[in-house]
Tab-separated table of C-alpha atoms and ligand atoms in Angstrom:
chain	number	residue	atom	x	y	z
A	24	UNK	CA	-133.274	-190.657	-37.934
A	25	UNK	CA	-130.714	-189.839	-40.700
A	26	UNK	CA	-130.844	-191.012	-44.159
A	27	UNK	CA	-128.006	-193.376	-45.353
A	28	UNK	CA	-126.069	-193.413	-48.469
A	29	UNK	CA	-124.217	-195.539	-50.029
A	30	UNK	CA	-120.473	-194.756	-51.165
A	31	UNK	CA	-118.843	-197.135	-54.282
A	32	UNK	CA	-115.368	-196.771	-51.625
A	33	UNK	CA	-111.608	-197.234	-52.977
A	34	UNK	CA	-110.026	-196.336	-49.930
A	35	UNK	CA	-108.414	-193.812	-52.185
A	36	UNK	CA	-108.383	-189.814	-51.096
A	37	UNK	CA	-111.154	-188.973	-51.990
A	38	UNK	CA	-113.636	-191.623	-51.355
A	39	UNK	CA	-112.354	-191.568	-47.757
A	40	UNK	CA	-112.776	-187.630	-47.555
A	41	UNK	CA	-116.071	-188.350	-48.722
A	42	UNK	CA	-116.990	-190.600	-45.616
A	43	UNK	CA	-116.418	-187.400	-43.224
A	44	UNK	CA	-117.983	-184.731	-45.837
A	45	UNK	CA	-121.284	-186.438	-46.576
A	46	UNK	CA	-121.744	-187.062	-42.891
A	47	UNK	CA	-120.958	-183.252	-42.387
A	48	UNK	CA	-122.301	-181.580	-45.446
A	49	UNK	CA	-125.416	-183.802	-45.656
A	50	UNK	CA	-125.433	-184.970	-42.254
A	51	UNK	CA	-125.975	-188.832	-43.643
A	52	UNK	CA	-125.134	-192.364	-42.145
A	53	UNK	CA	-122.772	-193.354	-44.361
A	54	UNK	CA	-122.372	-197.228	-45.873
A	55	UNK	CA	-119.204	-197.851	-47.888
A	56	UNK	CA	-119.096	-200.997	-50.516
A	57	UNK	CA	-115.826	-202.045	-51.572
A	58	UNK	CA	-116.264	-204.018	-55.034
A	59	UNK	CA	-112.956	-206.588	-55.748
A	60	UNK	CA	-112.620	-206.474	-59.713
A	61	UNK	CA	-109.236	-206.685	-59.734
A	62	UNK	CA	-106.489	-209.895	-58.946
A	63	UNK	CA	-105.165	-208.402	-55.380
A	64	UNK	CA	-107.732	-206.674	-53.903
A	65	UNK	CA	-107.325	-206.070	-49.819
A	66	UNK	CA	-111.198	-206.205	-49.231
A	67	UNK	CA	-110.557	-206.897	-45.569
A	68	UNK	CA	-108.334	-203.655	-45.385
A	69	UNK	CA	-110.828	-201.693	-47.059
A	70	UNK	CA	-113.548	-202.657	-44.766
A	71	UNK	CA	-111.129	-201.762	-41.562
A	72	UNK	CA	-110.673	-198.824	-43.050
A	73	UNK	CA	-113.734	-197.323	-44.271
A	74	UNK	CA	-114.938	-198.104	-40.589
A	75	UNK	CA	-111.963	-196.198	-38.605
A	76	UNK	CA	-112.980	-193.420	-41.101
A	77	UNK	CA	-116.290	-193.225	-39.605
A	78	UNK	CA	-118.626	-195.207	-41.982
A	79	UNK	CA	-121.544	-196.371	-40.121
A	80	UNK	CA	-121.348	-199.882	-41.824
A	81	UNK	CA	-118.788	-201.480	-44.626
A	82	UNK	CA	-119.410	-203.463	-47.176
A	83	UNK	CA	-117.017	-205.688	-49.486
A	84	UNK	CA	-118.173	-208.104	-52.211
A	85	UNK	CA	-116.060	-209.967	-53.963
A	86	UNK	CA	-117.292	-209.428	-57.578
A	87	UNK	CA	-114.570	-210.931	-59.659
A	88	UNK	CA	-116.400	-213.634	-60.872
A	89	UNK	CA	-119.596	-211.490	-61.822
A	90	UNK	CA	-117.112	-209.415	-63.404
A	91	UNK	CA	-115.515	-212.081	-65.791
A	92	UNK	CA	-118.624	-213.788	-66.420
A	93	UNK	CA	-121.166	-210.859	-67.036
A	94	UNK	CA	-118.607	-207.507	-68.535
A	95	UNK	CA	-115.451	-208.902	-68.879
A	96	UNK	CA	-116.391	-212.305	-71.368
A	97	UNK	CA	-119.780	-210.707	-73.351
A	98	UNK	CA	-117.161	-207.533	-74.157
A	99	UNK	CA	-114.480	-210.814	-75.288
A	100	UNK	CA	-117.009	-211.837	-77.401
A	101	UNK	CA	-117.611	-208.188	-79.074
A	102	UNK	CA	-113.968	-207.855	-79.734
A	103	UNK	CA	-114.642	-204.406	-77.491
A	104	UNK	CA	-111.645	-201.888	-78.086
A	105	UNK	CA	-112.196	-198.285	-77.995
A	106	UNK	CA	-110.978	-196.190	-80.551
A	107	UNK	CA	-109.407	-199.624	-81.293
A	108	UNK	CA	-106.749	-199.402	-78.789
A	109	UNK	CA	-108.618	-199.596	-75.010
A	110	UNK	CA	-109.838	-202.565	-73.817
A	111	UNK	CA	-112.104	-200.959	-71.718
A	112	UNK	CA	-110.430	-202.108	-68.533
A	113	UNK	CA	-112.140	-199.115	-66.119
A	114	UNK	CA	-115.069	-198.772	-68.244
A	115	UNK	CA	-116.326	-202.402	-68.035
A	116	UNK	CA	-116.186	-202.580	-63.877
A	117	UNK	CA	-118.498	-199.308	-63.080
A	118	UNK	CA	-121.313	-200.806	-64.587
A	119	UNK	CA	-121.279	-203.556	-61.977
A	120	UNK	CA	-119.847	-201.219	-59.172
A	121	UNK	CA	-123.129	-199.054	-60.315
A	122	UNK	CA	-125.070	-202.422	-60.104
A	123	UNK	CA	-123.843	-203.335	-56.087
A	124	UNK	CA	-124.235	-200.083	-54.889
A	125	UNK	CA	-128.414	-199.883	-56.011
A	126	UNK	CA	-128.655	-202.849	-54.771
A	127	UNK	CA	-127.118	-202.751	-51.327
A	128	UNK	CA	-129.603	-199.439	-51.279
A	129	UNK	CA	-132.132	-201.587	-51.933
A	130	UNK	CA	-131.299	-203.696	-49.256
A	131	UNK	CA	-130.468	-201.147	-46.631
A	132	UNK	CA	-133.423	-199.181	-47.396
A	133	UNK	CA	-131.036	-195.911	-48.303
A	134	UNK	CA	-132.515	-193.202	-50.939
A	135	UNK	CA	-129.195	-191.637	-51.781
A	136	UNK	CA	-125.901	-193.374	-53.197
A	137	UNK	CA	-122.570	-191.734	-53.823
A	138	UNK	CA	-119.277	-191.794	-55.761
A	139	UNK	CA	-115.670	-190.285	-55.598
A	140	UNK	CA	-115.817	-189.492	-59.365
A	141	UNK	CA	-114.233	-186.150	-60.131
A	142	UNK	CA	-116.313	-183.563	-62.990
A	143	UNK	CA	-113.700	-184.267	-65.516
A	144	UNK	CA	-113.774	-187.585	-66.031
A	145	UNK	CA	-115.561	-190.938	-67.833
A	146	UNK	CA	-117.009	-192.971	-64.246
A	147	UNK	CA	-119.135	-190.204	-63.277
A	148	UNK	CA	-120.865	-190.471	-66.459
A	149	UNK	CA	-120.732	-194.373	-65.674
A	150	UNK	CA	-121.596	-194.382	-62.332
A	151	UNK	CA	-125.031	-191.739	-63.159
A	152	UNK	CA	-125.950	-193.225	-65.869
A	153	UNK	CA	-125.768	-196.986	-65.060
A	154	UNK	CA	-127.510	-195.623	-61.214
A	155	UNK	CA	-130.190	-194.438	-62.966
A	156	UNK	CA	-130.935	-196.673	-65.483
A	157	UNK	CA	-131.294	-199.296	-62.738
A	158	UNK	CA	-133.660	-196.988	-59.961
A	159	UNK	CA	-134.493	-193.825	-61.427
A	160	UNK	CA	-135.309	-192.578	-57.405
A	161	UNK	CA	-132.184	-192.546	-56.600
A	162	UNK	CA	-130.308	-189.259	-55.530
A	163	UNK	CA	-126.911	-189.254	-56.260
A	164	UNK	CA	-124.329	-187.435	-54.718
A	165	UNK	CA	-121.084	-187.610	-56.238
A	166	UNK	CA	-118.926	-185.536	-53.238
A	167	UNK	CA	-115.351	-184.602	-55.037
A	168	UNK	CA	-117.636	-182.711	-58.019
A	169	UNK	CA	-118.892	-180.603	-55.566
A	170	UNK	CA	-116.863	-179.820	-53.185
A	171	UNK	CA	-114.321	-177.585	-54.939
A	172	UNK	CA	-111.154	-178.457	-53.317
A	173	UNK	CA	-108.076	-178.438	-54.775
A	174	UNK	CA	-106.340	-181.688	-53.981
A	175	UNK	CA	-103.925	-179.671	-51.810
A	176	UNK	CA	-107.380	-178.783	-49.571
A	177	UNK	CA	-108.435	-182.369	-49.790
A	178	UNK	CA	-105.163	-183.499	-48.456
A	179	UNK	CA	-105.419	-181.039	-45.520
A	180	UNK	CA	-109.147	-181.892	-45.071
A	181	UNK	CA	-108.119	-185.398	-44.525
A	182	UNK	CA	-105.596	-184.522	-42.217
A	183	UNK	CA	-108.032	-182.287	-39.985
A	184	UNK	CA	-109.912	-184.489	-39.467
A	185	UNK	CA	-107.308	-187.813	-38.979
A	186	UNK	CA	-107.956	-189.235	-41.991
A	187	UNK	CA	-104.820	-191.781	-42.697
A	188	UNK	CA	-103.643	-190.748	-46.175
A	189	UNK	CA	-101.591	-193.727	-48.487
A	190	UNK	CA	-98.731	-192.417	-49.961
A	191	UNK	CA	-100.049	-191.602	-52.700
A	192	UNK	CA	-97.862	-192.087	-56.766
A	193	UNK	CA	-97.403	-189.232	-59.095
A	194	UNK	CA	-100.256	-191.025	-61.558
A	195	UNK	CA	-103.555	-191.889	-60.999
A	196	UNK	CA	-103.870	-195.866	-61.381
A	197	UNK	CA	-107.337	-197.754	-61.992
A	198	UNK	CA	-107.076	-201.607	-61.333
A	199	UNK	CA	-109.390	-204.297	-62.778
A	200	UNK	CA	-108.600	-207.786	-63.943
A	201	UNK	CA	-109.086	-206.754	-67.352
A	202	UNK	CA	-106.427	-204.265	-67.167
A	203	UNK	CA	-104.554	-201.066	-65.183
A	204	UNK	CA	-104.968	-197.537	-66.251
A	205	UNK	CA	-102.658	-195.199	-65.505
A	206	UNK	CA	-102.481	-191.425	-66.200
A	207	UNK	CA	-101.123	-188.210	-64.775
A	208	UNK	CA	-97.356	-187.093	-64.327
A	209	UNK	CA	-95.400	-187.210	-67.050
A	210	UNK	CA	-97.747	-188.592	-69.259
A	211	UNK	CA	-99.694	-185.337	-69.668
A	212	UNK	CA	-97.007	-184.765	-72.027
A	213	UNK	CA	-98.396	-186.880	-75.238
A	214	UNK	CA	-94.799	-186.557	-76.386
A	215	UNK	CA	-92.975	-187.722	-73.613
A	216	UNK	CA	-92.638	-191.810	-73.490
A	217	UNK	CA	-94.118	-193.504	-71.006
A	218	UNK	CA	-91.209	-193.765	-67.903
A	219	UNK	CA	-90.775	-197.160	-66.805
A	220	UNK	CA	-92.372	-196.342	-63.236
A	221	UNK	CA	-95.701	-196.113	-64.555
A	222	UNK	CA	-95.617	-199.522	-65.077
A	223	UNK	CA	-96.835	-202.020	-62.778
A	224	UNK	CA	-98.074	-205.072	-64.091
A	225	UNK	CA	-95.527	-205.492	-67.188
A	226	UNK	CA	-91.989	-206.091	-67.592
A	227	UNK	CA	-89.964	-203.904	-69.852
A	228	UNK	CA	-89.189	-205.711	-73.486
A	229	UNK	CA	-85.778	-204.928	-73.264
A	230	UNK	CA	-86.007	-207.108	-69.643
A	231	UNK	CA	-88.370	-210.047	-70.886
A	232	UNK	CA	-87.162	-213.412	-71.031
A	233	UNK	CA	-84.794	-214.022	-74.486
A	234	UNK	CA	-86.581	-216.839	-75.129
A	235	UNK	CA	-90.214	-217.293	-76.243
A	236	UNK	CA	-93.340	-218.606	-74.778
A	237	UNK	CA	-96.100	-220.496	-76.668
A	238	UNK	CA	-99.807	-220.724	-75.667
A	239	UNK	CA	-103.003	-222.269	-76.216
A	240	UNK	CA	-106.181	-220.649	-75.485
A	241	UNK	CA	-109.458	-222.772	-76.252
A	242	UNK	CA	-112.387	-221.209	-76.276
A	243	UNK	CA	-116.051	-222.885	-76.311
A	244	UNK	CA	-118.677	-220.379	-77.947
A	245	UNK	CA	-116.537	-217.634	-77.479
A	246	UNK	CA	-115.639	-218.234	-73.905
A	247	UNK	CA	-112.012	-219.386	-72.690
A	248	UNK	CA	-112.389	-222.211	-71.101
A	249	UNK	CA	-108.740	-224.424	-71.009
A	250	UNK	CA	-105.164	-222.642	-71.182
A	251	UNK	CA	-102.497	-225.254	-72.515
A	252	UNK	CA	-104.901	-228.256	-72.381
A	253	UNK	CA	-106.270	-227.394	-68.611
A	254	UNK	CA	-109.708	-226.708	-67.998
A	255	UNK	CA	-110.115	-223.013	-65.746
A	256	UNK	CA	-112.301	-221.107	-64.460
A	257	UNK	CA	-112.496	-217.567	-65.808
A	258	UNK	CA	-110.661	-215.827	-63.056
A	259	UNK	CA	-107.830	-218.108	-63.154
A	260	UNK	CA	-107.746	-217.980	-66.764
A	261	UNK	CA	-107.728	-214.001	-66.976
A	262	UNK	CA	-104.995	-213.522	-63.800
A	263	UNK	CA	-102.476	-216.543	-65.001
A	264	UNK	CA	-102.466	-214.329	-68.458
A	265	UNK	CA	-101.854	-211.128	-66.832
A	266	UNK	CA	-99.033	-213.283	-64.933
A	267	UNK	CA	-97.289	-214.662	-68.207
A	268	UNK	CA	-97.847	-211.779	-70.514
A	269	UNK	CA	-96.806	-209.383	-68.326
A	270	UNK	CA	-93.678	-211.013	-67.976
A	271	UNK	CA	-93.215	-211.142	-71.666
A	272	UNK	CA	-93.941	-207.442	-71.424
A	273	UNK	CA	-97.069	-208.089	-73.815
A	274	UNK	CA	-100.071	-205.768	-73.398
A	275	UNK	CA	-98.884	-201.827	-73.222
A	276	UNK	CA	-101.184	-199.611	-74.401
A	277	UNK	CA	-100.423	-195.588	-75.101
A	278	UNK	CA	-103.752	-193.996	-75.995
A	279	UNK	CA	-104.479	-190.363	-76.681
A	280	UNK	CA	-108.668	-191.291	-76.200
A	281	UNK	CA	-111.305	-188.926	-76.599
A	282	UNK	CA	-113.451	-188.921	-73.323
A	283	UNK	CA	-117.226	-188.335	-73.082
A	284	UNK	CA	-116.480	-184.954	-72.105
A	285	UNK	CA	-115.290	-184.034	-74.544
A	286	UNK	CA	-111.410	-183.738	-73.753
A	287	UNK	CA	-108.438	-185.725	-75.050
A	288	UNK	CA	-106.378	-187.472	-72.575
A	289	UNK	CA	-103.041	-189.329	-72.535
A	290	UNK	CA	-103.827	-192.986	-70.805
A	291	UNK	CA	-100.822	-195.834	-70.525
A	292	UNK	CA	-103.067	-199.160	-70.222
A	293	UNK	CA	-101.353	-202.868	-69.159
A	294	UNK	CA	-103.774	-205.377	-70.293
A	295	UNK	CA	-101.923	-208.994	-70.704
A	296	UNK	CA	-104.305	-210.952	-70.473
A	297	UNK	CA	-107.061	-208.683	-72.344
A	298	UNK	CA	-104.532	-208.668	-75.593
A	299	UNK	CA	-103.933	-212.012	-75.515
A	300	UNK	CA	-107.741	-213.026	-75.517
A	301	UNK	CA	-108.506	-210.215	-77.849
A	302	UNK	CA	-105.588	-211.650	-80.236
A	303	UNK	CA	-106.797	-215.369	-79.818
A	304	UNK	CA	-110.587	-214.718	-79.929
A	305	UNK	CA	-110.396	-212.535	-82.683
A	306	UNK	CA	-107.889	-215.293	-84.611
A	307	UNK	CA	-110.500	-218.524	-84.377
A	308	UNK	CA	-113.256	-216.055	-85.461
A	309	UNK	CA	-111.042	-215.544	-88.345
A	310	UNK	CA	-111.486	-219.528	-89.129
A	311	UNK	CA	-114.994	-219.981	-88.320
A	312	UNK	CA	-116.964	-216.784	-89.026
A	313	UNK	CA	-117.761	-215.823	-92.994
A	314	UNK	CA	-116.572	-212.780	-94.275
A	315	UNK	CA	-119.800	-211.345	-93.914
A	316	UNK	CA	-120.254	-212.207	-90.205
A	317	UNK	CA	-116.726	-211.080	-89.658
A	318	UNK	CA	-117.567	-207.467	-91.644
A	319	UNK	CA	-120.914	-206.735	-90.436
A	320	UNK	CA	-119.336	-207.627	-86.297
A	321	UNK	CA	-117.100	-205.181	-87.011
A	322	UNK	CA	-119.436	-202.544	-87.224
A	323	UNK	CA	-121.204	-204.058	-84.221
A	324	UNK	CA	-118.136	-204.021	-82.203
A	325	UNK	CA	-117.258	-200.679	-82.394
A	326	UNK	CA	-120.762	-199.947	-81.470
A	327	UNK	CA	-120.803	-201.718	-78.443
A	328	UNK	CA	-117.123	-200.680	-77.317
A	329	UNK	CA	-118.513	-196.906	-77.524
A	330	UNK	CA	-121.522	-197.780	-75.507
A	331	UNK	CA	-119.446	-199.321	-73.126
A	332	UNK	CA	-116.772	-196.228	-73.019
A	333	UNK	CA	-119.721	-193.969	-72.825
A	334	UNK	CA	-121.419	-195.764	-70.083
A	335	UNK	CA	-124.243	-197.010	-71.707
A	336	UNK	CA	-123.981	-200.821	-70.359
A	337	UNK	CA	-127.806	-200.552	-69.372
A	338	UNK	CA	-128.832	-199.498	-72.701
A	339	UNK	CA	-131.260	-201.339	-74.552
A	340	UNK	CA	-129.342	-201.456	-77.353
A	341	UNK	CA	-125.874	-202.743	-75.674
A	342	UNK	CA	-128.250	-205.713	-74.408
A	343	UNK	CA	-129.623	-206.061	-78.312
A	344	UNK	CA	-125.702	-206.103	-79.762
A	345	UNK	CA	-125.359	-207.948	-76.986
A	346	UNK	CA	-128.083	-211.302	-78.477
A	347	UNK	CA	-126.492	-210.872	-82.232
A	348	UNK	CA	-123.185	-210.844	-80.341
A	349	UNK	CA	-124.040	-214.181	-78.795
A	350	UNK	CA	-125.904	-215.666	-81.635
A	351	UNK	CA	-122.634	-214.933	-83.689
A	352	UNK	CA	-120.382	-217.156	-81.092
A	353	UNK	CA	-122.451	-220.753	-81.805
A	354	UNK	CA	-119.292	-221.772	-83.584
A	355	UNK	CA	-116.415	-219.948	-81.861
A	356	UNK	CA	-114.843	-223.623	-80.555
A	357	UNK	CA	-111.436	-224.376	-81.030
A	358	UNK	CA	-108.063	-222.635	-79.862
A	359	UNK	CA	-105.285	-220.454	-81.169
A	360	UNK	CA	-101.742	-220.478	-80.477
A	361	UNK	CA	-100.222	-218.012	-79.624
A	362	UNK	CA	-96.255	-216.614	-79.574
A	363	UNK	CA	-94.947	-213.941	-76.620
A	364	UNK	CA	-91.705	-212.881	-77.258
A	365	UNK	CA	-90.271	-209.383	-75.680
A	366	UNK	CA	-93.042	-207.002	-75.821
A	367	UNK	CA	-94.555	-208.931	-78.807
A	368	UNK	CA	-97.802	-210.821	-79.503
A	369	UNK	CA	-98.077	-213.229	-82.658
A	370	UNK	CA	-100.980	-216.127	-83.713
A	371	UNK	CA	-99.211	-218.503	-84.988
A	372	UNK	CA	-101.800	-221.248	-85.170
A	373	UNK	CA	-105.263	-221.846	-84.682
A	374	UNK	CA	-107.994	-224.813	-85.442
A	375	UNK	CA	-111.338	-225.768	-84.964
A	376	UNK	CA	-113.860	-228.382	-85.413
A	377	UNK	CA	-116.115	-225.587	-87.717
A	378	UNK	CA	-113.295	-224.057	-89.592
A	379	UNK	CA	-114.667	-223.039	-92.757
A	380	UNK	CA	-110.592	-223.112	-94.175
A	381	UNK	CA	-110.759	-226.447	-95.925
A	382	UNK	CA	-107.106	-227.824	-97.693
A	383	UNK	CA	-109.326	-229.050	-100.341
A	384	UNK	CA	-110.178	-225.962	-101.561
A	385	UNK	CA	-107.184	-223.981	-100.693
A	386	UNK	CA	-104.130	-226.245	-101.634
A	387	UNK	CA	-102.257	-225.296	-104.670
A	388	UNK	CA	-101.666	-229.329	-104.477
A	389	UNK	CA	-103.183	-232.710	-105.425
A	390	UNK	CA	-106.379	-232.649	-103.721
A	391	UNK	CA	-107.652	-229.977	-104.933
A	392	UNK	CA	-111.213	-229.674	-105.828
A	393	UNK	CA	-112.017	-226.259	-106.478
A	394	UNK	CA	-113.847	-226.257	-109.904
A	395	UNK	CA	-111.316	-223.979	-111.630
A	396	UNK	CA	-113.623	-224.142	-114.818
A	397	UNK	CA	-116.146	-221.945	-112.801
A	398	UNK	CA	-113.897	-219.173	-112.387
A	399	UNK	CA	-113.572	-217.251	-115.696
A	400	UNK	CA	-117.436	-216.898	-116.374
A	401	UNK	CA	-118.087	-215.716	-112.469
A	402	UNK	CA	-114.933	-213.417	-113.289
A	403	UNK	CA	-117.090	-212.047	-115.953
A	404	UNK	CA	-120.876	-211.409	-114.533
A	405	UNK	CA	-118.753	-210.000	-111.065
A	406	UNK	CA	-116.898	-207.476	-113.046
A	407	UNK	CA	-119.529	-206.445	-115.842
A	408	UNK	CA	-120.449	-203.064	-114.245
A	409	UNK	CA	-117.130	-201.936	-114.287
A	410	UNK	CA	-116.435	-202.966	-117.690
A	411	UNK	CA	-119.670	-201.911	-118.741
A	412	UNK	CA	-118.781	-198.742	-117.009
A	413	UNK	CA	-115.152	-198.299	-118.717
A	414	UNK	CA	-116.490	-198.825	-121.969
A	415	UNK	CA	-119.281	-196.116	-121.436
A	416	UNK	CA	-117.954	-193.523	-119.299
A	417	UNK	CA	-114.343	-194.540	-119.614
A	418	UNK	CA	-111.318	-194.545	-116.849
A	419	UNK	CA	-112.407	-191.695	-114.300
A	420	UNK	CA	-109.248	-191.050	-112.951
B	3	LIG	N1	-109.481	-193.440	-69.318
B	3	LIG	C1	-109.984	-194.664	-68.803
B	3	LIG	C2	-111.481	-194.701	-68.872
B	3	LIG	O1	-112.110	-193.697	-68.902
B	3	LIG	C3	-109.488	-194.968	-67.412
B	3	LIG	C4	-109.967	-194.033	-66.338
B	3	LIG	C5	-109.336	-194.251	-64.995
B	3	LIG	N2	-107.926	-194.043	-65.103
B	3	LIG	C6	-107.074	-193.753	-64.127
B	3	LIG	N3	-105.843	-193.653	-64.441
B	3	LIG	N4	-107.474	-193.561	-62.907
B	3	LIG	O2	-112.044	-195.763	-68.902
């Protein structure tokens, strides 16, 4: 009896090529599994397809929840932005792709598992590394590195063999609920400014509403939990803030990023709702965390966003940034306002019952009950190297 494998399916060209070739080439039973990460996934679509393809069985989970609750929010939490720009909208759902497919070979008793990734890009370090951190036995089979067809010959391979083909845009798009990745076509041009038609999710500035919108976002140790007063579930929470800041044209990204293999690329990112957690999160940690917390995180963060880029969610060490992360978030309650207005993103507010900002110390006003007296000898003893220093050695400039 033929082996099965398992194929992480998009319904895209090449993962539906794949269904025919590994059957061919490898002469498999072939088991697609369609993951929803993303607000308007058509996982019934995907499953008809995959099966007039020729896929033995289909498979379609609906993982958004999984994805909010155990990428998107511990990433929230870590302030994750690579290079400082991506939110890590692609990066964050192959992980848990990775993490469905191992286990629906676990459960189908198949010894191989398979991916449309391409030899240039980020997921099929992702998707390898995350496969084989969870079941080194694994064989993986990743069908579009191999074959060597141009996408010219993949397009004619799918029509040999009556494979329906979507008409397909002039970028490549990657959809999650944390954000939508596009690249290709003009774009390849780092000088050339984004054309409006790569945009999907975000109206232009120039077309947003003249007037401003105001939000709340509360969090509760780090995690959003009410959006202008109303308790939500993650989902909602993340896809009504792609909704409203997308209309506000809030949350475009151009990013020349440096991929694991070692080649710049041009990628436009829309991630509403992503900036506007990023922005809020980042703005009650401003009122609750030290400045030592806040410093060392920093360092942390951009740690764990370069694990996360580099597909190292399994690591041992993403899971360790991961517990100081957490530990870090005991006091992250409270909310931040925020201001959309064409294009832009402002805080304009924020409180908490653990702010460390206390009027008592900071008014210039009555009130006041800093101990001004203690100032000038601390001045002294804080700066006595560098006078010492001056005096010595003098000015070394
Ligand atoms: N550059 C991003 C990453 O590596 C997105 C990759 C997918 N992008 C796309 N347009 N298909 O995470």
């Amino acid at each position: 009896m033929a082996d099965k494998v398992i194929l992480s399916f998009s319904g895209g060209l090449d993962t539906s090529v794949a269904v025919k070739w590994l059957a061919q080439t490898y002469g498999l039973k072939v088991v697609t599994l369609a993951a929803g990460v993303g607000g308007k996934d058509d996982l019934q679509g995907l499953k008809e397809r995959a099966l007039s393809i020729g896929a033995e069985k289909a498979i379609v989970i609906d993982a958004r929840r999984e994805f909010i609750d155990h990428f998107i929010f511990p990433s929230l939490k870590a302030n994750a932005l690579y290079e400082g720009q991506y939110p890590l909208s692609t990066a964050l759902s192959r992980p848990l792709i990775a993490k469905l497919i191992v286990d629906a070979a676990h459960d189908e008793g198949a010894k191989v598992v398979a991916h449309g990734c391409t030899a240039k890009g980020n997921d099929q370090v992702r998707f390898d590394v995350a496969i084989f951190s969870l079941d080194p036995d694994l064989r993986i089979i990743a069908p579009a590195r191999e074959w060597g067809m141009t996408r010219q010959e993949t397009l004619a391979y799918a029509q040999k063999h009556g494979i329906p083909v979507a008409q397909s845009s002039i970028y490549s798009i990657d959809e999650s609920l944390w954000g939508r990745s596009v690249e290709c076509g003009a774009l390849e041009d780092p000088m050339v400014e984004s054309p409006e038609d790569a945009f999907g999710w975000t109206a232009s500035p120039k077309n947003a509403p003249s007037e401003p919108c105001y939000i709340e976002v509360e969090f509760d140790h780090g995690i959003p939990v009410k959006l202008d007063g109303q308790g939500l579930d993650g989902v909602s929470i993340v896809s009504q803030l792609n909704e409203v800041g997308g209309k506000h044209g809030v949350g475009r990204i151009d990013h020349i990023e440096d991929r694991v293999v070692g080649i710049k690329s041009r990628e436009i990112y829309e991630a509403p709702a992503a900036t506007i957690l990023l922005t809020a999160h980042r703005a009650l940690e401003s009122l609750v965390l030290s400045k030592d917390e806040l410093c060392f995180k920093r360092t942390a963060e951009e740690k764990y966003a370069d694990l996360i880029y580099n597909g190292r969610w399994f690591s041992a060490l993403r899971r360790e940034l991961s517990a100081f992360i957490d530990s870090t978030q005991e006091c992250v309650t409270g909310l931040a306002r925020l201001k959309l207005f064409k294009g832009n993103l402002q805080v304009v507010g924020r409180k908490s019952p653990y702010s460390l900002y206390r009027p008592e110390l900071a008014t210039y006003d009555k009130g006041d009950v800093f101990e001004h007296d203690a100032s000038e000898k601390f001045i002294r003893v804080f700066g006595l190297m560098d006078k010492t220093q001056a005096k010595i050695q003098g000015l070394n400039e």
